[in-house]
Structure formats: C-alpha cells, structure tokens
PDB file of N, CA and C in Angstrom:
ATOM      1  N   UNK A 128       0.809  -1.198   0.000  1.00  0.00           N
ATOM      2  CA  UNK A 128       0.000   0.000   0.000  1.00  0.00           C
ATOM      3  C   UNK A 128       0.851   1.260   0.000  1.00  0.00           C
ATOM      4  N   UNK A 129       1.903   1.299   0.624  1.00  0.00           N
ATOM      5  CA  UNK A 129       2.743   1.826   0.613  1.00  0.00           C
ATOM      6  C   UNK A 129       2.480   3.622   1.307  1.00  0.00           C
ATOM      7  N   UNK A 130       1.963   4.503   0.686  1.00  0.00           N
ATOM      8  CA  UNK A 130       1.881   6.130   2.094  1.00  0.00           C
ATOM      9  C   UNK A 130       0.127   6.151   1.540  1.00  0.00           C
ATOM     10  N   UNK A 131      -0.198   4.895   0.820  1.00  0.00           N
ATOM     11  CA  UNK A 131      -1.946   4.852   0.740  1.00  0.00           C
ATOM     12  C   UNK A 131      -2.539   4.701   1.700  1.00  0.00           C
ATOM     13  N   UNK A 132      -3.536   5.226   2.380  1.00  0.00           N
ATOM     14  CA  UNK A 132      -3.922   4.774   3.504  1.00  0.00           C
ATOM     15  C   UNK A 132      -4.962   3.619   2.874  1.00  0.00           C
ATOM     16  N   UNK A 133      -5.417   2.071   3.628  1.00  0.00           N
ATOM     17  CA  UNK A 133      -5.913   1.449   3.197  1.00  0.00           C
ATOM     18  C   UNK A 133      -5.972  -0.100   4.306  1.00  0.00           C
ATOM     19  N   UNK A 134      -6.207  -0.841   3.695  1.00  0.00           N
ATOM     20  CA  UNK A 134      -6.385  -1.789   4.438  1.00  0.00           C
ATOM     21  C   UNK A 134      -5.538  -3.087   3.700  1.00  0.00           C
ATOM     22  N   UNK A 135      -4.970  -4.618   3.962  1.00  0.00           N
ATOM     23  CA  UNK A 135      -4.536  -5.769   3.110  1.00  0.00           C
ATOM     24  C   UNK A 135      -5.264  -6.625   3.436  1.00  0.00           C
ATOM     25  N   UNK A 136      -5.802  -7.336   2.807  1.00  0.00           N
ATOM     26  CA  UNK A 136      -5.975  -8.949   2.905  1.00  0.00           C
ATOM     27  C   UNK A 136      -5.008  -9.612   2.073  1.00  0.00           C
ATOM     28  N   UNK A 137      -4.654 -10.590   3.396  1.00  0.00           N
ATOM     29  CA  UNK A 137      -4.024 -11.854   2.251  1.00  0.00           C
ATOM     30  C   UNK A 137      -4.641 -12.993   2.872  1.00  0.00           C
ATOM     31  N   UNK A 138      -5.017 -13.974   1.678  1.00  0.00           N
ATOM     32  CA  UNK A 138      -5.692 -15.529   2.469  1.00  0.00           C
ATOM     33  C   UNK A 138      -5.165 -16.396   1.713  1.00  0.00           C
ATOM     34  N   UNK A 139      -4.805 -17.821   1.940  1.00  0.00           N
ATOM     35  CA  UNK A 139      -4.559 -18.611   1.480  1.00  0.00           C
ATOM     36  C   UNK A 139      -5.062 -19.923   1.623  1.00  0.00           C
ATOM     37  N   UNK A 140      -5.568 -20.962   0.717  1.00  0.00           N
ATOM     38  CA  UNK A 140      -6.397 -21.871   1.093  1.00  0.00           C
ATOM     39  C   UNK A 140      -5.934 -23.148  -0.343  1.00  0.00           C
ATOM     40  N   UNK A 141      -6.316 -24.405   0.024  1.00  0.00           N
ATOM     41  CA  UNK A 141      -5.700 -25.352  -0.759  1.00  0.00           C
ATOM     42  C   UNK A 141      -7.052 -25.882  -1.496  1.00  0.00           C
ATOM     43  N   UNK A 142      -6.696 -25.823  -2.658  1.00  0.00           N
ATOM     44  CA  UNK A 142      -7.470 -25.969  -3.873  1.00  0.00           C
ATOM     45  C   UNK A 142      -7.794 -27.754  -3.774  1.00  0.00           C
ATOM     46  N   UNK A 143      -9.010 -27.822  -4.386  1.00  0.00           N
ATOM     47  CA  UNK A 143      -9.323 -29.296  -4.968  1.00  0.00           C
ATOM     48  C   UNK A 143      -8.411 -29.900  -5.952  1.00  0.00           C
ATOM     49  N   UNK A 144      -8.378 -31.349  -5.415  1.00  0.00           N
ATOM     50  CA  UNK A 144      -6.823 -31.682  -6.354  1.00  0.00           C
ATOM     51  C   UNK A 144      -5.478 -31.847  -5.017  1.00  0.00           C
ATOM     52  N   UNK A 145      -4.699 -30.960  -6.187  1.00  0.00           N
ATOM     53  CA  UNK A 145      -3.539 -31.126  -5.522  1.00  0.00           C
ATOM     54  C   UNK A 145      -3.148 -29.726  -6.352  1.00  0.00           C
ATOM     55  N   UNK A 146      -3.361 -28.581  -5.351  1.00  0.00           N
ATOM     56  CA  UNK A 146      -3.172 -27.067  -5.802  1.00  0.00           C
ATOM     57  C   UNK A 146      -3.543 -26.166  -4.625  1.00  0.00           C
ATOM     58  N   UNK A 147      -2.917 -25.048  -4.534  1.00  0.00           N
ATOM     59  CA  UNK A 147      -3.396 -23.859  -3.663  1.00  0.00           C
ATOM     60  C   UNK A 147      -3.211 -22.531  -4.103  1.00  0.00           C
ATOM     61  N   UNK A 148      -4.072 -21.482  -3.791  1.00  0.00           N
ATOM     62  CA  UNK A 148      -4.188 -20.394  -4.088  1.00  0.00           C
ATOM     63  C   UNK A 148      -3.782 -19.275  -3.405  1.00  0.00           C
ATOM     64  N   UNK A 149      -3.311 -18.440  -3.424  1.00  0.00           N
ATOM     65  CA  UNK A 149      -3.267 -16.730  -2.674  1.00  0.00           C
ATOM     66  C   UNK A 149      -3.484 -15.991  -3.002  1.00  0.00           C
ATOM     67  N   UNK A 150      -4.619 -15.509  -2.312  1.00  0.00           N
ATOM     68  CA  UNK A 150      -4.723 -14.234  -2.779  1.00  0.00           C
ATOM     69  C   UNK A 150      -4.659 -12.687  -1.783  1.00  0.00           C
ATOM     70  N   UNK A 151      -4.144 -11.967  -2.685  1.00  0.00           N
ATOM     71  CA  UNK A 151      -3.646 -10.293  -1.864  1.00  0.00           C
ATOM     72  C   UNK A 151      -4.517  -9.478  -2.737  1.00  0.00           C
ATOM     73  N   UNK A 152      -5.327  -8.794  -1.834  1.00  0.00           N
ATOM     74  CA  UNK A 152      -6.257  -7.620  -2.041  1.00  0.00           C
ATOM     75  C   UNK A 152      -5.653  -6.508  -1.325  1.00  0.00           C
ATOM     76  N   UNK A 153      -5.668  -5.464  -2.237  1.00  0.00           N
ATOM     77  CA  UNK A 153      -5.276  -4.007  -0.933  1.00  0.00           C
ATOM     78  C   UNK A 153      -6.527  -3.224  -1.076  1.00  0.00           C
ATOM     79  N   UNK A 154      -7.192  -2.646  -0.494  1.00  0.00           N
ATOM     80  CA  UNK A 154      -8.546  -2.493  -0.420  1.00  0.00           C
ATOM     81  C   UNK A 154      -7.969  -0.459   0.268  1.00  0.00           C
ATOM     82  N   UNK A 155      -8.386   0.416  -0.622  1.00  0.00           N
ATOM     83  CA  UNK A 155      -7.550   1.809  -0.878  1.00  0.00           C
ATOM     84  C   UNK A 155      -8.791   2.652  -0.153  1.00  0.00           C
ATOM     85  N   UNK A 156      -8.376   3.685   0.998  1.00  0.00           N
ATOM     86  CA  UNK A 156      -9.473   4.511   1.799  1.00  0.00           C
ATOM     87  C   UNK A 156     -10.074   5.663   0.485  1.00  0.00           C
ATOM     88  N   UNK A 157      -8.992   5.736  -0.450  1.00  0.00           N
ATOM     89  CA  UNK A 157     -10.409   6.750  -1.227  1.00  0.00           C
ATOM     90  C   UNK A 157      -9.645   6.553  -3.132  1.00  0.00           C
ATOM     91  N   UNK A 158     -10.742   6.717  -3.857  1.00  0.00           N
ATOM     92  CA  UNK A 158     -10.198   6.362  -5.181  1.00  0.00           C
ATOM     93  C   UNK A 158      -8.437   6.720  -5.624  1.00  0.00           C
ATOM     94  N   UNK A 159      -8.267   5.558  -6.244  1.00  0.00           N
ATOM     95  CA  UNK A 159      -6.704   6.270  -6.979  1.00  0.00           C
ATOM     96  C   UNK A 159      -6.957   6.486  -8.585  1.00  0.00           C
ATOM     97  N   UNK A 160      -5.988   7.126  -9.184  1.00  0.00           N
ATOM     98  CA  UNK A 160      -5.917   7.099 -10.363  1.00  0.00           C
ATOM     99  C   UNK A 160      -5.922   5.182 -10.841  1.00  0.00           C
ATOM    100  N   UNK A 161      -6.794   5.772 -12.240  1.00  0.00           N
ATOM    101  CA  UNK A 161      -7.303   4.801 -12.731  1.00  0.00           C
ATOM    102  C   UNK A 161      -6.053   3.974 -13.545  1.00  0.00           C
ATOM    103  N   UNK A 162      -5.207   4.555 -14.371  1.00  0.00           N
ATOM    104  CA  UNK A 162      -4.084   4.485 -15.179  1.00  0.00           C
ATOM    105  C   UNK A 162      -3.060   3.575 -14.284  1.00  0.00           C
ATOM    106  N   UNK A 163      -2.856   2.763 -14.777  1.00  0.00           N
ATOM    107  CA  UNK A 163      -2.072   1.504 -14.097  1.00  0.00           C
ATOM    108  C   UNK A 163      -0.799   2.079 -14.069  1.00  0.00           C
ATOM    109  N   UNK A 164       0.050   2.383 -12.489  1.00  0.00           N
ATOM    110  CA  UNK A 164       1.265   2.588 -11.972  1.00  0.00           C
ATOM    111  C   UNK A 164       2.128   1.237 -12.939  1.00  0.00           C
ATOM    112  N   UNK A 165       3.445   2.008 -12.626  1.00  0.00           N
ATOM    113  CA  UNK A 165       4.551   1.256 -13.406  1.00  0.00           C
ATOM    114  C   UNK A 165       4.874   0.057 -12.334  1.00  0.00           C
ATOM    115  N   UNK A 166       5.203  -0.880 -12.925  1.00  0.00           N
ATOM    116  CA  UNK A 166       5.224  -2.350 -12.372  1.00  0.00           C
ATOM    117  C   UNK A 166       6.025  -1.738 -11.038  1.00  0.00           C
ATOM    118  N   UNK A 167       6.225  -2.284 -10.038  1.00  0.00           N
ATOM    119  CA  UNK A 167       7.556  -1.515  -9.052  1.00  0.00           C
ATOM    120  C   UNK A 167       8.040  -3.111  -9.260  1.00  0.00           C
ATOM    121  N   UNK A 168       8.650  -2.908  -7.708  1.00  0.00           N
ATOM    122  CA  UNK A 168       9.580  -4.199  -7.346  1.00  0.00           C
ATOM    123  C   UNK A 168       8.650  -5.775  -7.099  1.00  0.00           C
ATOM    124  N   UNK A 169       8.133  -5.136  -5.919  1.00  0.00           N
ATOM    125  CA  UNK A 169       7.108  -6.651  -5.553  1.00  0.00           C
ATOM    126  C   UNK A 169       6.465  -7.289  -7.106  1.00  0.00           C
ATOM    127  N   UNK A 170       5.901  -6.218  -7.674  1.00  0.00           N
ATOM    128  CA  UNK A 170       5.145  -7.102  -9.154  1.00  0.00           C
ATOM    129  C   UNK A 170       6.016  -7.828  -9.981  1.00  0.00           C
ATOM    130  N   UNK A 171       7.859  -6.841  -9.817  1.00  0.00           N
ATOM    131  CA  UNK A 171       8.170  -7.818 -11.081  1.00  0.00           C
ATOM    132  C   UNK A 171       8.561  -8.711 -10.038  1.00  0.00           C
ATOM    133  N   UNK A 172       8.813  -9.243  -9.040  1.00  0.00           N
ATOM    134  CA  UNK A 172       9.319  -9.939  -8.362  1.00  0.00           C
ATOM    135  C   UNK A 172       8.054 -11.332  -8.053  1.00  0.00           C
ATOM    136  N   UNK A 173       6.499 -11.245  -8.217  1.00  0.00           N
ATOM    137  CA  UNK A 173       5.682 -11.876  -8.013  1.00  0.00           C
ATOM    138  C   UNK A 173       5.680 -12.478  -9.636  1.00  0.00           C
ATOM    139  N   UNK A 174       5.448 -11.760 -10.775  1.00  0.00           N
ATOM    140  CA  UNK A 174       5.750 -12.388 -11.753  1.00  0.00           C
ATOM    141  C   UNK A 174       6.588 -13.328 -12.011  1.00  0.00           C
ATOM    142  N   UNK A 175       7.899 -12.720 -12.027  1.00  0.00           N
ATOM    143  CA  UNK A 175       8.959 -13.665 -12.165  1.00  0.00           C
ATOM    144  C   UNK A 175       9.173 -15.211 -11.112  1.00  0.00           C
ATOM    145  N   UNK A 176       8.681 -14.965  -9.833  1.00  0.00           N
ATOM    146  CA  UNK A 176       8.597 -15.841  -9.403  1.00  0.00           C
ATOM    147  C   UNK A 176       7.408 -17.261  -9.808  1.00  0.00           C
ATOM    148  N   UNK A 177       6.133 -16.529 -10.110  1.00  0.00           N
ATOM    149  CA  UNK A 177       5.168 -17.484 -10.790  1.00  0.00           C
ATOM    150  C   UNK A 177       5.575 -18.609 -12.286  1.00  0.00           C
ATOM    151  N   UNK A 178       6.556 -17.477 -12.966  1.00  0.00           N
ATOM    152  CA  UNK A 178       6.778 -18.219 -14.036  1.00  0.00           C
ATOM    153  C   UNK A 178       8.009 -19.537 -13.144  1.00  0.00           C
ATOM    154  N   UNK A 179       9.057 -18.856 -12.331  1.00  0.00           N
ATOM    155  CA  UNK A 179       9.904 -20.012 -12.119  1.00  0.00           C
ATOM    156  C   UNK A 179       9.442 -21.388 -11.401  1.00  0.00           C
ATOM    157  N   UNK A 180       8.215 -20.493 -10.786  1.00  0.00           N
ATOM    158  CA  UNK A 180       6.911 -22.201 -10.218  1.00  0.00           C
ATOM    159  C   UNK A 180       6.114 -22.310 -10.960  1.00  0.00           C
ATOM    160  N   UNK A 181       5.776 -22.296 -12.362  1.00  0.00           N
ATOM    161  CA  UNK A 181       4.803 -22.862 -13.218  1.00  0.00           C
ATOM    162  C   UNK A 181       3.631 -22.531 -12.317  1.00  0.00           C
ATOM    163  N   UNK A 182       3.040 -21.584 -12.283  1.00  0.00           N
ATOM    164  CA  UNK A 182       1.704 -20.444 -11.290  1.00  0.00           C
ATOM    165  C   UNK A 182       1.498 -19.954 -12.162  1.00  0.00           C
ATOM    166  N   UNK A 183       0.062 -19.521 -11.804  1.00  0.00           N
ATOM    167  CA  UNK A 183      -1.185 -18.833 -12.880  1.00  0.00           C
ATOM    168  C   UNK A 183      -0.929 -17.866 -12.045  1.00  0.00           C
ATOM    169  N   UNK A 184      -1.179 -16.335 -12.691  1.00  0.00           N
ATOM    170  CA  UNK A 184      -1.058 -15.337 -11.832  1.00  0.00           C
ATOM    171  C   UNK A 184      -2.376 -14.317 -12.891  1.00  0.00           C
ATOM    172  N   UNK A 185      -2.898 -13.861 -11.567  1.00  0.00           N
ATOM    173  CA  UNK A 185      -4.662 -12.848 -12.229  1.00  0.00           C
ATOM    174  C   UNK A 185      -4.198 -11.207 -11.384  1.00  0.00           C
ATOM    175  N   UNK A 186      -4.116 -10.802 -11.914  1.00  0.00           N
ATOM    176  CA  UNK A 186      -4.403  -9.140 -11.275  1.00  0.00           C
ATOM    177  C   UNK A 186      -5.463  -8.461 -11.757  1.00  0.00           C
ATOM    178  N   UNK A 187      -5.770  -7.505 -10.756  1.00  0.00           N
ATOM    179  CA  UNK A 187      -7.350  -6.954 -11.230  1.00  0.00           C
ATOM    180  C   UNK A 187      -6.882  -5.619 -10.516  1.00  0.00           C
ATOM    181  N   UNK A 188      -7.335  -4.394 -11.040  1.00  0.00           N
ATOM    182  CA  UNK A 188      -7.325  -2.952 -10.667  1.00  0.00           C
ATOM    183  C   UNK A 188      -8.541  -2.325 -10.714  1.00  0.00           C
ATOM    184  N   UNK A 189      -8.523  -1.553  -9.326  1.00  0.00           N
ATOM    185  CA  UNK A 189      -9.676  -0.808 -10.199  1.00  0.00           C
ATOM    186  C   UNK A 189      -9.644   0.709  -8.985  1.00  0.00           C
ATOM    187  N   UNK A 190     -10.315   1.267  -9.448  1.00  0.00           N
ATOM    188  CA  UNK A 190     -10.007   2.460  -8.788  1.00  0.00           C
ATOM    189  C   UNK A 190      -9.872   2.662  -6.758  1.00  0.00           C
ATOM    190  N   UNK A 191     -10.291   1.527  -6.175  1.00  0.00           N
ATOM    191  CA  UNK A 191     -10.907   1.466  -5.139  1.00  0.00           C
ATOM    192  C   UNK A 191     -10.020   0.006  -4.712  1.00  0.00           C
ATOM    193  N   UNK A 192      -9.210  -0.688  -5.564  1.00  0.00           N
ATOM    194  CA  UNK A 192      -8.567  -1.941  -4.634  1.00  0.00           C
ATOM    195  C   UNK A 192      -7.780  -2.585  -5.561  1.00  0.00           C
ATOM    196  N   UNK A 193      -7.019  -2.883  -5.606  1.00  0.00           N
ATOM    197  CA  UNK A 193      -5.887  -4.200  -6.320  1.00  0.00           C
ATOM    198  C   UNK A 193      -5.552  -5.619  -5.702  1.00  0.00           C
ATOM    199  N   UNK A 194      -6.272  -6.259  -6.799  1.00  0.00           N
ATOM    200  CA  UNK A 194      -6.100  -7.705  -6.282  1.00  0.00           C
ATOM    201  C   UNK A 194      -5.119  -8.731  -7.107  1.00  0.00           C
ATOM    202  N   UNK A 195      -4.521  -9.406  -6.452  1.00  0.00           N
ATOM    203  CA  UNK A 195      -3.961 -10.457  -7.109  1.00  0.00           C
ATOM    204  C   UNK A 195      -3.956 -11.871  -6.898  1.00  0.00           C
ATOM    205  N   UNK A 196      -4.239 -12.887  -7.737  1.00  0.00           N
ATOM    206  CA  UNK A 196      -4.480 -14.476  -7.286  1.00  0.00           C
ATOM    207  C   UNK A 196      -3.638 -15.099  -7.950  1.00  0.00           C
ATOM    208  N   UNK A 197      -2.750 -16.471  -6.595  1.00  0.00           N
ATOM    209  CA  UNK A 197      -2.065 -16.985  -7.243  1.00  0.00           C
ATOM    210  C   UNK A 197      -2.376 -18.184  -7.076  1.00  0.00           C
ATOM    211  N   UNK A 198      -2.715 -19.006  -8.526  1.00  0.00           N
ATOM    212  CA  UNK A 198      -2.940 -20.226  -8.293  1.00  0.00           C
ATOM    213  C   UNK A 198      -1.668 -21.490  -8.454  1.00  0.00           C
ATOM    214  N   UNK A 199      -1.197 -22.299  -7.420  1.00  0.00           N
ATOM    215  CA  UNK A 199       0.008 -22.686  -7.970  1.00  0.00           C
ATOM    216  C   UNK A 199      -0.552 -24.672  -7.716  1.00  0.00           C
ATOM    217  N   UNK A 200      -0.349 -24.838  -8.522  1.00  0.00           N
ATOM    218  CA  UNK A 200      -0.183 -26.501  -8.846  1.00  0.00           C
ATOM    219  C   UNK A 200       0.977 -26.971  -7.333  1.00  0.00           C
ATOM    220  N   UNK A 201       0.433 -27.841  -7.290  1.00  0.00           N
ATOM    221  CA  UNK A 201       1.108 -28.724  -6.536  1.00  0.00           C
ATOM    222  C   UNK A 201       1.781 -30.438  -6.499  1.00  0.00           C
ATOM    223  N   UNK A 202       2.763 -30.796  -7.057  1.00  0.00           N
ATOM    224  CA  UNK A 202       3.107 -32.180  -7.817  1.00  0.00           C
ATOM    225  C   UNK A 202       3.044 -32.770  -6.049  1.00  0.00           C
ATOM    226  N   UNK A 203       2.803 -34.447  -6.542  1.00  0.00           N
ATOM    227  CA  UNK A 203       2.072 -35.940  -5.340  1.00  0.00           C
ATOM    228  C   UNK A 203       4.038 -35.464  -4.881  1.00  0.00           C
ATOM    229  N   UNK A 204       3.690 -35.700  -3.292  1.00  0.00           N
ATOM    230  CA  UNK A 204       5.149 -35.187  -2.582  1.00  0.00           C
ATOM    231  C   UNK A 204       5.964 -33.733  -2.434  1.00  0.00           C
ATOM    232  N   UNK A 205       5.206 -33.119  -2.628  1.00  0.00           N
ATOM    233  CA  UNK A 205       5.521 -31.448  -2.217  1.00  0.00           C
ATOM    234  C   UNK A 205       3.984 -30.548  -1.702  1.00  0.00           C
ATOM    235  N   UNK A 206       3.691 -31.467  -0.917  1.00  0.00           N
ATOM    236  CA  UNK A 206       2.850 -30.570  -0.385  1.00  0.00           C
ATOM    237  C   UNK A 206       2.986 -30.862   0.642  1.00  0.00           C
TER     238      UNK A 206
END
C-alpha cells in the first residue's frame, strides 16, 4: 500500500486436487488514479517468481482496490 492509507488482505487456502491459491487484495481509503502505476519491485518480483513455479497469476485494478491471485499446482510429494 505503501503512504496509501488502506487496508490488506491476504488468504490462502488449498485448492481441490492437488493445488493452492493466494490471494492479496489491498482495499484503498479513497479512489486512486485509474491508469495503471509502473510495475515496481514486488510485481516484477511476483511475476517472475510465478513463471519459475509454473503459477497462474490474475491481477485486477480498479479504482478502489488491487487484487492479485495466485494459483500454484502442486506435484504428489511437495505438499
């Protein structure tokens, strides 16, 4: 969130199968600009990490909260 005033959720919960998800919402006390900020550190750092674990990664913006879900597979013996 960074000098936003606002609130985080993060939850995490294990998918049907053999998979689990996370997701981070920042939930913003009053509208931001609509125009998508330049990637910073954490994003390229959440990207890059999804691709090196074969993870689905969803982001959603919107004037009032930024969410992101990560769905990551899980192979029989690493969970």
């Amino acid at each position: 969130l960074g000098p936003i005033p606002g609130k985080l959720e993060v939850r995490w919960r294990r998918l049907d199968g053999s998979g689990a998800r996370l997701t981070w919402i920042e939930r913003y006390a009053s509208p931001q600009p609509t125009p998508e900020p330049k990637a910073g550190f954490g994003s390229r750092l959440v990207a890059l990490s999804c691709t090196a674990i074969n993870a689905q990664l969803h982001q959603e913006r919107c004037e009032n909260q930024y969410a992101l879900t990560l769905d990551l597979a899980v192979e029989d013996g690493e969970s």
